[in-house]
XYZ file of C-alpha atoms in Angstrom:
562
model
C -0.203 0.245 0.121
C 1.911 3.097 -1.267
C 0.515 6.941 -2.694
C 0.998 7.785 -6.266
C 0.723 11.062 -7.462
C 1.750 12.319 -11.044
C 1.387 15.420 -13.445
C 1.714 15.380 -17.124
C 1.881 19.233 -18.902
C 1.503 21.515 -16.047
C 1.139 25.140 -16.431
C 2.154 26.126 -12.906
C 5.253 25.906 -10.841
C 5.840 21.834 -9.414
C 7.289 23.148 -6.624
C 3.738 24.455 -5.722
C 1.748 21.502 -7.277
C 3.633 19.270 -5.369
C 2.401 20.098 -2.019
C -1.131 18.534 -3.335
C 1.076 15.226 -3.118
C 1.630 16.040 0.227
C -2.397 15.323 0.742
C -2.001 11.159 0.404
C 1.642 10.712 2.546
C -0.597 8.500 5.479
C -0.444 6.356 2.335
C 2.889 5.578 2.789
C 4.800 7.222 6.061
C 7.909 5.337 5.132
C 9.535 7.840 2.402
C 8.740 10.164 -0.030
C 10.194 10.626 -3.521
C 9.032 13.848 -5.977
C 10.559 13.202 -9.332
C 10.691 15.264 -12.908
C 10.593 13.459 -15.546
C 13.939 13.882 -18.072
C 13.027 15.596 -20.922
C 10.130 17.062 -19.797
C 10.065 19.329 -17.081
C 6.514 20.302 -16.453
C 5.999 16.339 -16.210
C 6.556 14.235 -12.830
C 6.129 11.669 -10.353
C 5.512 11.467 -6.530
C 5.520 8.101 -4.310
C 4.370 7.659 -0.599
C 5.804 4.532 0.397
C 4.869 2.041 2.961
C 8.008 -0.677 2.798
C 6.361 -4.130 2.449
C 8.213 -6.014 0.100
C 11.867 -5.443 -0.929
C 12.373 -2.591 1.692
C 16.035 -1.995 0.148
C 15.198 -1.289 -3.625
C 11.577 -0.481 -3.521
C 11.228 3.532 -3.809
C 9.352 4.519 -7.305
C 9.242 5.281 -9.628
C 10.727 2.084 -10.259
C 13.426 2.449 -13.082
C 15.771 -0.333 -14.396
C 19.236 -0.167 -16.201
C 17.394 -2.233 -19.363
C 14.584 -0.080 -19.626
C 15.915 3.154 -19.211
C 13.011 5.496 -20.812
C 10.479 2.954 -19.102
C 9.030 5.125 -15.330
C 7.044 3.320 -13.303
C 4.629 4.322 -9.880
C 2.352 1.462 -8.992
C 0.605 0.869 -5.754
C -0.563 -2.497 -4.807
C 0.918 -6.135 -5.106
C 1.964 -8.350 -7.845
C 1.303 -12.118 -6.427
C 2.310 -14.087 -9.221
C 5.848 -11.803 -10.257
C 7.604 -15.061 -9.786
C 5.705 -17.139 -11.738
C 5.614 -14.783 -14.158
C 9.546 -14.003 -14.030
C 9.881 -18.405 -14.367
C 7.891 -18.704 -17.129
C 9.168 -15.933 -19.376
C 12.428 -15.607 -18.352
C 12.417 -12.409 -16.556
C 15.869 -10.421 -15.673
C 15.070 -8.994 -12.884
C 17.121 -6.258 -11.380
C 15.446 -5.610 -7.945
C 13.246 -8.071 -5.335
C 10.076 -5.498 -5.696
C 6.992 -7.287 -7.406
C 6.156 -4.750 -9.254
C 9.331 -4.210 -11.948
C 7.265 -7.405 -13.330
C 5.026 -4.896 -14.607
C 8.307 -3.455 -17.022
C 9.009 -6.774 -18.370
C 5.732 -7.241 -19.266
C 4.885 -3.919 -20.984
C 8.469 -4.427 -23.005
C 7.190 -7.990 -23.961
C 4.023 -7.759 -24.656
C 2.150 -4.244 -24.618
C -0.318 -2.814 -22.324
C -3.019 -5.139 -22.930
C -1.380 -7.918 -21.985
C 0.543 -6.144 -18.797
C -2.990 -5.661 -17.175
C -4.622 -8.911 -18.459
C -1.451 -11.189 -16.898
C -0.889 -9.362 -13.831
C -2.489 -11.178 -10.190
C -2.957 -9.391 -7.731
C -4.403 -5.333 -6.724
C -3.161 -2.845 -8.499
C -3.151 0.807 -9.972
C -0.436 2.223 -11.907
C 1.199 5.269 -14.197
C 3.690 3.696 -16.389
C 5.109 6.145 -18.809
C 7.097 5.129 -21.936
C 9.612 8.405 -23.004
C 10.580 6.436 -25.854
C 6.920 5.985 -27.736
C 5.723 8.557 -25.844
C 2.898 6.640 -24.399
C 1.434 7.715 -21.031
C -0.632 4.515 -19.347
C -3.481 3.701 -16.610
C -4.298 1.068 -15.117
C -6.785 -0.624 -12.159
C -7.301 -4.084 -11.051
C -10.326 -5.870 -11.985
C -12.428 -4.940 -8.396
C -10.366 -1.120 -7.663
C -8.957 -2.433 -4.502
C -6.490 -0.230 -5.246
C -7.606 3.647 -5.823
C -7.375 5.492 -8.474
C -7.843 9.156 -9.496
C -7.299 11.309 -12.533
C -7.921 14.800 -13.708
C -7.603 15.815 -17.783
C -8.083 19.237 -19.250
C -9.747 20.307 -22.256
C -6.140 21.224 -23.287
C -4.737 18.027 -22.444
C -2.819 18.757 -18.274
C -2.986 15.068 -16.703
C -3.270 14.789 -12.833
C -2.854 11.210 -11.285
C -3.543 10.651 -8.293
C -4.791 7.370 -5.424
C -6.888 9.640 -3.936
C -8.914 12.581 -5.495
C -7.697 15.119 -2.384
C -4.018 15.160 -3.913
C -5.949 16.359 -7.415
C -8.895 18.802 -6.165
C -6.328 21.697 -5.244
C -4.232 21.655 -8.480
C -3.549 25.268 -9.938
C -4.087 25.616 -14.142
C -3.930 27.994 -16.124
C -7.186 27.442 -17.485
C -8.704 26.526 -14.499
C -9.195 25.068 -11.651
C -9.461 21.186 -12.510
C -12.701 20.890 -11.296
C -12.984 17.135 -13.179
C -11.476 14.994 -10.979
C -12.820 11.731 -11.386
C -12.521 7.621 -9.966
C -9.952 5.691 -12.387
C -12.627 2.737 -13.499
C -11.359 -0.905 -11.802
C -10.783 -3.487 -15.141
C -9.770 -0.823 -17.304
C -6.534 0.646 -18.932
C -6.316 3.801 -20.710
C -3.618 4.512 -23.243
C -2.794 8.710 -23.494
C -0.393 9.980 -26.504
C 2.201 12.241 -24.630
C 3.056 15.533 -27.200
C 6.446 17.544 -26.534
C 4.963 19.992 -24.857
C 4.426 17.325 -21.719
C 0.634 17.748 -22.929
C -1.454 14.268 -23.114
C -3.995 13.304 -25.479
C -6.829 10.438 -24.574
C -6.147 8.008 -27.413
C -8.390 4.552 -25.335
C -9.988 3.219 -22.514
C -10.045 -0.685 -22.827
C -12.120 -2.951 -20.174
C -9.161 -5.962 -19.893
C -11.158 -8.087 -17.212
C -14.868 -8.494 -16.098
C -15.561 -10.411 -12.819
C -16.911 -13.378 -14.485
C -14.183 -14.140 -17.396
C -11.265 -16.303 -15.903
C -8.608 -14.303 -15.974
C -5.406 -14.645 -18.932
C -2.774 -15.486 -15.352
C -4.323 -18.733 -14.308
C -1.633 -20.504 -16.252
C 1.227 -18.462 -14.083
C -0.920 -19.422 -10.849
C 0.020 -21.700 -7.871
C -2.770 -24.111 -8.362
C -2.804 -24.761 -12.366
C -5.588 -27.038 -12.405
C -8.675 -27.419 -10.400
C -8.706 -31.774 -9.685
C -11.944 -32.097 -10.868
C -14.593 -30.490 -13.036
C -18.206 -30.082 -13.261
C -20.977 -28.909 -10.632
C -21.744 -32.105 -8.585
C -21.846 -30.540 -5.033
C -19.064 -32.181 -3.576
C -16.590 -31.246 -6.490
C -17.881 -27.902 -5.828
C -17.709 -27.892 -2.289
C -14.130 -28.922 -2.732
C -12.716 -26.514 -5.334
C -14.080 -23.293 -3.241
C -11.951 -24.599 -0.554
C -9.265 -25.283 -3.298
C -9.398 -22.023 -4.091
C -10.263 -19.740 -1.134
C -6.973 -20.987 0.474
C -4.740 -20.262 -2.842
C -5.996 -16.972 -2.346
C -4.901 -16.277 1.370
C -1.978 -18.184 0.729
C -0.483 -15.845 -2.425
C -1.129 -12.664 -0.168
C 1.332 -13.865 2.541
C 4.121 -12.128 0.540
C 5.323 -9.359 2.887
C 8.487 -8.710 4.793
C 6.122 -6.746 7.825
C 4.403 -8.524 10.133
C 0.947 -10.007 9.013
C -2.058 -9.100 11.317
C -6.199 -10.010 10.844
C -9.538 -8.190 11.202
C -11.777 -10.426 12.939
C -15.580 -9.144 13.693
C -16.640 -12.746 14.493
C -19.122 -12.778 11.360
C -18.082 -15.595 8.788
C -16.084 -13.499 6.444
C -13.702 -12.349 8.623
C -13.623 -15.646 10.865
C -12.848 -17.769 7.790
C -10.473 -15.540 6.534
C -8.214 -15.751 9.967
C -8.854 -19.355 9.994
C -7.027 -20.038 6.700
C -4.412 -17.632 7.597
C -3.233 -18.663 10.930
C -3.041 -22.409 9.170
C -1.513 -21.233 6.855
C 1.446 -19.190 8.368
C 1.828 -22.285 10.439
C 2.290 -24.256 7.423
C 5.222 -22.003 6.258
C 6.976 -21.305 9.665
C 6.059 -17.758 10.292
C 7.880 -17.471 13.867
C 5.144 -15.259 15.150
C 1.438 -15.296 16.420
C -1.317 -13.890 14.298
C -2.590 -10.782 15.669
C -6.522 -10.355 15.224
C -8.033 -7.707 15.503
C -12.124 -6.600 16.820
C -13.808 -2.986 17.589
C -17.370 -2.828 19.267
C -18.976 -1.554 21.906
C -19.511 -3.587 25.192
C -20.383 -7.089 25.261
C -21.507 -6.343 21.565
C -22.340 -9.743 19.368
C -19.197 -8.846 16.731
C -16.921 -8.658 20.375
C -18.267 -11.322 21.333
C -17.911 -13.737 18.548
C -14.907 -12.620 17.792
C -13.591 -13.756 20.989
C -15.110 -16.760 20.356
C -12.970 -17.276 16.938
C -9.796 -16.294 18.370
C -10.000 -18.252 21.464
C -11.365 -21.148 18.743
C -8.015 -21.048 15.954
C -5.546 -19.733 18.842
C -4.602 -16.027 17.415
C -3.090 -13.304 19.636
C -6.797 -11.541 19.690
C -6.902 -7.653 20.524
C -10.302 -5.772 21.401
C -10.745 -2.164 21.128
C -13.880 -0.682 22.820
C -15.687 1.912 21.051
C -17.824 4.385 23.178
C -20.507 6.541 21.655
C -18.063 9.781 22.256
C -15.164 8.695 20.492
C -17.277 7.329 17.267
C -18.759 10.300 16.750
C -15.931 12.532 17.039
C -14.787 10.298 14.178
C -17.071 11.783 11.768
C -15.914 14.766 10.295
C -12.300 12.866 9.793
C -13.891 9.781 8.765
C -15.630 11.143 5.758
C -12.473 13.455 4.942
C -10.252 10.369 4.169
C -13.053 8.478 2.579
C -14.368 11.276 0.086
C -17.905 9.744 0.330
C -21.009 10.945 2.129
C -22.828 7.921 1.256
C -24.669 6.377 4.184
C -23.780 3.169 5.071
C -20.551 3.597 4.122
C -19.822 6.380 6.729
C -21.435 4.425 9.194
C -19.367 0.994 8.847
C -15.570 2.638 8.133
C -16.203 5.055 11.910
C -15.457 1.469 13.535
C -12.628 0.447 10.916
C -11.507 3.171 10.794
C -11.091 3.398 15.157
C -9.787 -0.208 14.583
C -7.402 0.669 12.351
C -5.905 3.770 14.052
C -5.605 0.985 17.274
C -3.336 -1.641 14.939
C -0.843 2.057 13.770
C -0.077 2.601 17.515
C -0.332 -0.242 19.651
C 0.998 -2.797 17.408
C 3.372 -3.595 14.387
C 1.338 -5.537 12.428
C 1.222 -3.368 8.781
C -0.180 -6.036 6.448
C -3.777 -6.371 7.725
C -6.195 -9.509 6.010
C -10.103 -9.064 5.517
C -12.892 -10.287 4.542
C -14.322 -7.386 1.975
C -15.850 -8.956 -1.042
C -17.566 -12.005 0.396
C -21.197 -10.631 0.574
C -20.966 -9.745 -3.043
C -19.645 -12.440 -4.294
C -21.483 -15.279 -1.812
C -24.954 -12.890 -1.435
C -24.440 -12.554 2.257
C -26.931 -9.608 2.324
C -29.823 -9.903 3.779
C -32.374 -8.953 1.170
C -30.833 -11.742 -0.708
C -33.876 -13.866 0.520
C -36.319 -11.719 -1.247
C -34.437 -11.680 -4.576
C -37.301 -13.116 -7.346
C -35.323 -15.717 -8.719
C -31.786 -17.188 -8.704
C -30.676 -15.425 -11.891
C -32.108 -12.156 -10.835
C -30.028 -12.999 -7.255
C -26.781 -13.617 -9.570
C -27.001 -10.432 -11.955
C -27.490 -8.530 -8.689
C -24.685 -10.237 -7.315
C -22.589 -8.943 -10.186
C -23.648 -5.819 -10.209
C -22.320 -5.139 -6.060
C -19.140 -6.614 -7.022
C -18.873 -3.880 -10.529
C -19.856 -0.770 -7.909
C -17.524 -2.385 -4.633
C -14.897 0.611 -5.535
C -17.777 3.046 -4.724
C -18.651 1.489 -1.686
C -17.159 -1.339 0.735
C -13.207 -1.580 -1.385
C -13.599 1.918 -0.698
C -14.339 1.583 2.987
C -11.885 -0.546 3.436
C -9.038 1.099 1.679
C -9.322 4.432 3.193
C -9.552 3.645 6.438
C -6.374 1.712 6.630
C -4.445 3.724 4.531
C -5.346 6.068 6.700
C -2.679 4.535 9.283
C -0.219 3.352 6.736
C -1.565 -0.201 6.886
C -2.259 -2.002 3.712
C -5.045 -4.205 3.419
C -5.515 -7.245 2.122
C -8.605 -9.402 0.919
C -8.023 -12.310 -0.146
C -12.090 -12.716 -0.898
C -12.169 -10.807 -4.026
C -9.316 -12.636 -5.333
C -9.766 -13.193 -9.565
C -9.372 -16.702 -9.887
C -11.698 -17.488 -6.879
C -14.351 -14.989 -7.801
C -14.110 -15.777 -11.376
C -14.698 -19.317 -10.291
C -17.533 -18.676 -8.350
C -19.621 -16.568 -10.627
C -19.259 -19.763 -13.034
C -21.694 -21.908 -10.533
C -24.940 -22.817 -11.586
C -27.131 -19.572 -10.123
C -29.471 -21.681 -7.744
C -26.470 -23.133 -5.915
C -25.370 -19.931 -4.714
C -28.587 -17.781 -3.171
C -29.614 -18.755 0.410
C -31.240 -21.925 1.444
C -32.951 -22.845 4.393
C -33.125 -19.370 5.634
C -29.533 -18.933 5.375
C -27.474 -16.384 3.167
C -24.127 -17.512 1.579
C -25.512 -20.895 2.011
C -22.841 -22.580 -0.231
C -19.721 -20.925 1.288
C -20.931 -21.942 4.729
C -21.627 -25.617 3.784
C -17.906 -25.911 1.673
C -16.152 -25.522 5.169
C -18.582 -27.562 7.208
C -16.032 -30.920 7.416
C -13.109 -28.589 8.110
C -13.065 -27.643 11.724
C -11.850 -24.292 11.152
C -14.067 -22.583 12.813
C -16.924 -23.251 15.385
C -20.486 -24.043 14.018
C -21.715 -21.366 15.718
C -19.798 -19.067 14.120
C -20.002 -20.933 10.729
C -23.994 -20.863 10.907
C -24.235 -17.207 12.389
C -26.672 -15.496 10.278
C -25.102 -11.964 8.428
C -24.518 -8.288 11.076
C -23.751 -5.787 9.152
C -20.618 -4.636 10.472
C -21.635 -0.963 11.621
C -24.700 -2.449 13.266
C -22.362 -5.943 15.007
C -20.402 -3.333 16.580
C -23.254 -2.301 18.604
C -25.585 -4.015 21.230
C -28.442 -6.447 20.237
C -31.138 -3.392 21.878
C -29.757 -0.536 20.326
C -28.258 -0.358 16.496
C -25.173 1.753 15.771
C -27.551 3.652 13.385
C -29.607 4.695 15.991
C -27.056 6.001 18.507
C -26.125 8.249 15.058
C -29.405 9.365 14.173
C -30.125 9.811 17.750
C -27.096 12.031 17.873
C -27.399 13.840 14.673
C -30.832 14.404 15.227
C -30.286 17.351 17.268
C -27.653 18.869 15.252
C -29.602 19.524 12.083
C -32.534 21.558 12.241
C -35.853 20.239 10.459
C -36.027 23.128 8.273
C -33.083 22.488 6.337
C -34.166 18.692 5.888
C -36.926 20.117 3.824
C -34.935 22.497 1.852
C -32.099 20.123 1.518
C -32.977 18.833 -2.520
C -32.535 22.891 -3.232
C -29.156 22.954 -1.733
C -28.242 18.924 -3.175
C -30.456 18.214 -6.472
C -27.727 15.357 -6.983
C -28.474 12.232 -4.658
C -30.611 15.109 -2.293
C -30.469 14.019 1.709
C -33.604 12.426 2.693
C -32.871 12.009 6.310
C -30.651 14.160 9.101
C -28.757 11.833 9.208
C -27.446 11.582 5.352
C -28.133 15.795 5.844
C -25.349 15.973 8.361
C -22.690 13.856 5.935
C -23.412 15.410 3.029
C -22.600 18.671 4.786
C -19.592 17.770 6.401
C -18.519 16.037 2.682
C -19.599 19.121 1.035
C -17.100 21.442 3.475
C -14.217 19.061 2.508
C -14.862 18.530 -1.480
C -17.657 21.237 -2.377
C -19.174 20.304 -6.010
C -17.857 16.422 -6.096
C -21.232 15.065 -5.179
C -20.936 13.094 -8.680
C -18.269 10.971 -7.029
C -20.729 8.989 -5.857
C -23.594 7.444 -8.409
C -26.168 6.582 -6.103
C -26.532 5.679 -2.261
C -25.915 2.312 -1.661
C -29.409 0.618 -0.832
C -30.816 -2.784 -0.282
C -33.022 -4.219 -3.359
C -36.291 -5.737 -3.644
C -37.737 -4.578 -0.333
C -38.821 -1.249 0.725
C -36.191 -0.361 2.666
C -35.698 3.513 3.838
C -32.664 2.983 5.395
C -29.557 0.425 4.080
C -29.214 -0.978 7.793
C -29.362 -4.726 7.877
C -31.271 -4.180 10.601
C -34.444 -2.233 9.694
C -35.759 -5.664 7.520
C -37.586 -7.957 8.542
C -36.155 -10.880 7.793
C -33.254 -9.558 10.323
C -36.252 -9.192 12.876
C -37.893 -12.485 12.797
C -34.597 -13.988 12.998
C -33.219 -12.046 16.422
C -36.717 -12.132 17.904
C -36.488 -15.909 17.412
């Protein structure tokens, strides 16, 4: 996890512009570099480093003697870099996983490069010999990337939007800052003036397609094909374990977020098992946050005892959570209701990890709900086919919601997040399964995933079959949800009259509740006029919901009242 920033064709003094690069310093607390491009005095790179792999030679932009005309700034981890090196006979100059991007590009161009990378990434690649600039981002947008491109060819690129919004340019303030789409790459011509012109934007991978890099995976072929239940369960276990194993690549201490729900518990259990197998000689630290005796704390405690992790509990108090709202919204760059609610706990537990421990590489369970149909409202899906379509929609929008939350809340404290449920191979296999297999069954969501691990003894049965609990709800007590606590506080902060006129003040995605209005006010304070970053609020489907919390749905109420 790092922070990348680059400008091409700046009319303003670069020493002034580079102040914007400091807005993402939290992403890389270990080192910083600002470097001009030879022959292009108005082009430069900025890089904030979190040293996780090759601590000696990992500074960026990466340049190697073999390709003096290539400049690479990337944020991410390429898990198959050693397999690619072996398959193609690449001669590496460093131990940095990202160096493989230079070799792949030299061998086969940008299309092959993006398609062959097994990992999470956002990168800026400059080829001064062919006068090209390339931008690319991984399939699910696990690593963030924003860009601004003016009509006259000034390009700014950054890991977070906050590093671009204050850039100066001769024609105007740079206003059209937008997220770079996941699973895409862009080709731009670099002019002698340092300005650029976009040539094409190409989608290189869809979540349903088996990735091209399967040939360079540690598990090359599954032992058996077909959709009979035992085969499917076995393949799910093999691919999930493989997803966790490849993410063990790190020179810094590994930890794991543990809410006590199915997803984080499975990640923690498999992670600890694999760490023992490869003789990692320190205990796995797991981290839970919640109010005293909240469902998440109690469940996480049970999991930690079962797997034998060194468990840490962070007790959340209401005042601390409320005080964190503004800094959380600033970090997130969104005003989405459920994203903010869930981010407060994750932001505070990340703060604890950074201050109180030496864990830096943090595993988490993001992506499972979208992939395995874990949200409560999937019980209301009209058909398995519509449920499958909804699952794919949610995966495509992860970069706006859960993946955004997970990245920003951890990156704000200089931590690197790893999300095995979003492994390209695992997700494409799961999505290839018949729609009927993937739906909730017997009133239980994520039924297939739970069933796949039932005989593994990785988790206590009551955790493996624990019903879905939204993170923002599970950290509070059963009697009063975290969202209710927030609403009670905000009710005193927003006047009824303000809410009545909300649609006039904020015509795009107008706030419908005081809570929503309160978040929007804070967002506009820091990112005025940028409301289009959020195309729509996250809301459950097929139910008449006015609030995104699972606890407002009938299915949840009946389950907890039995």
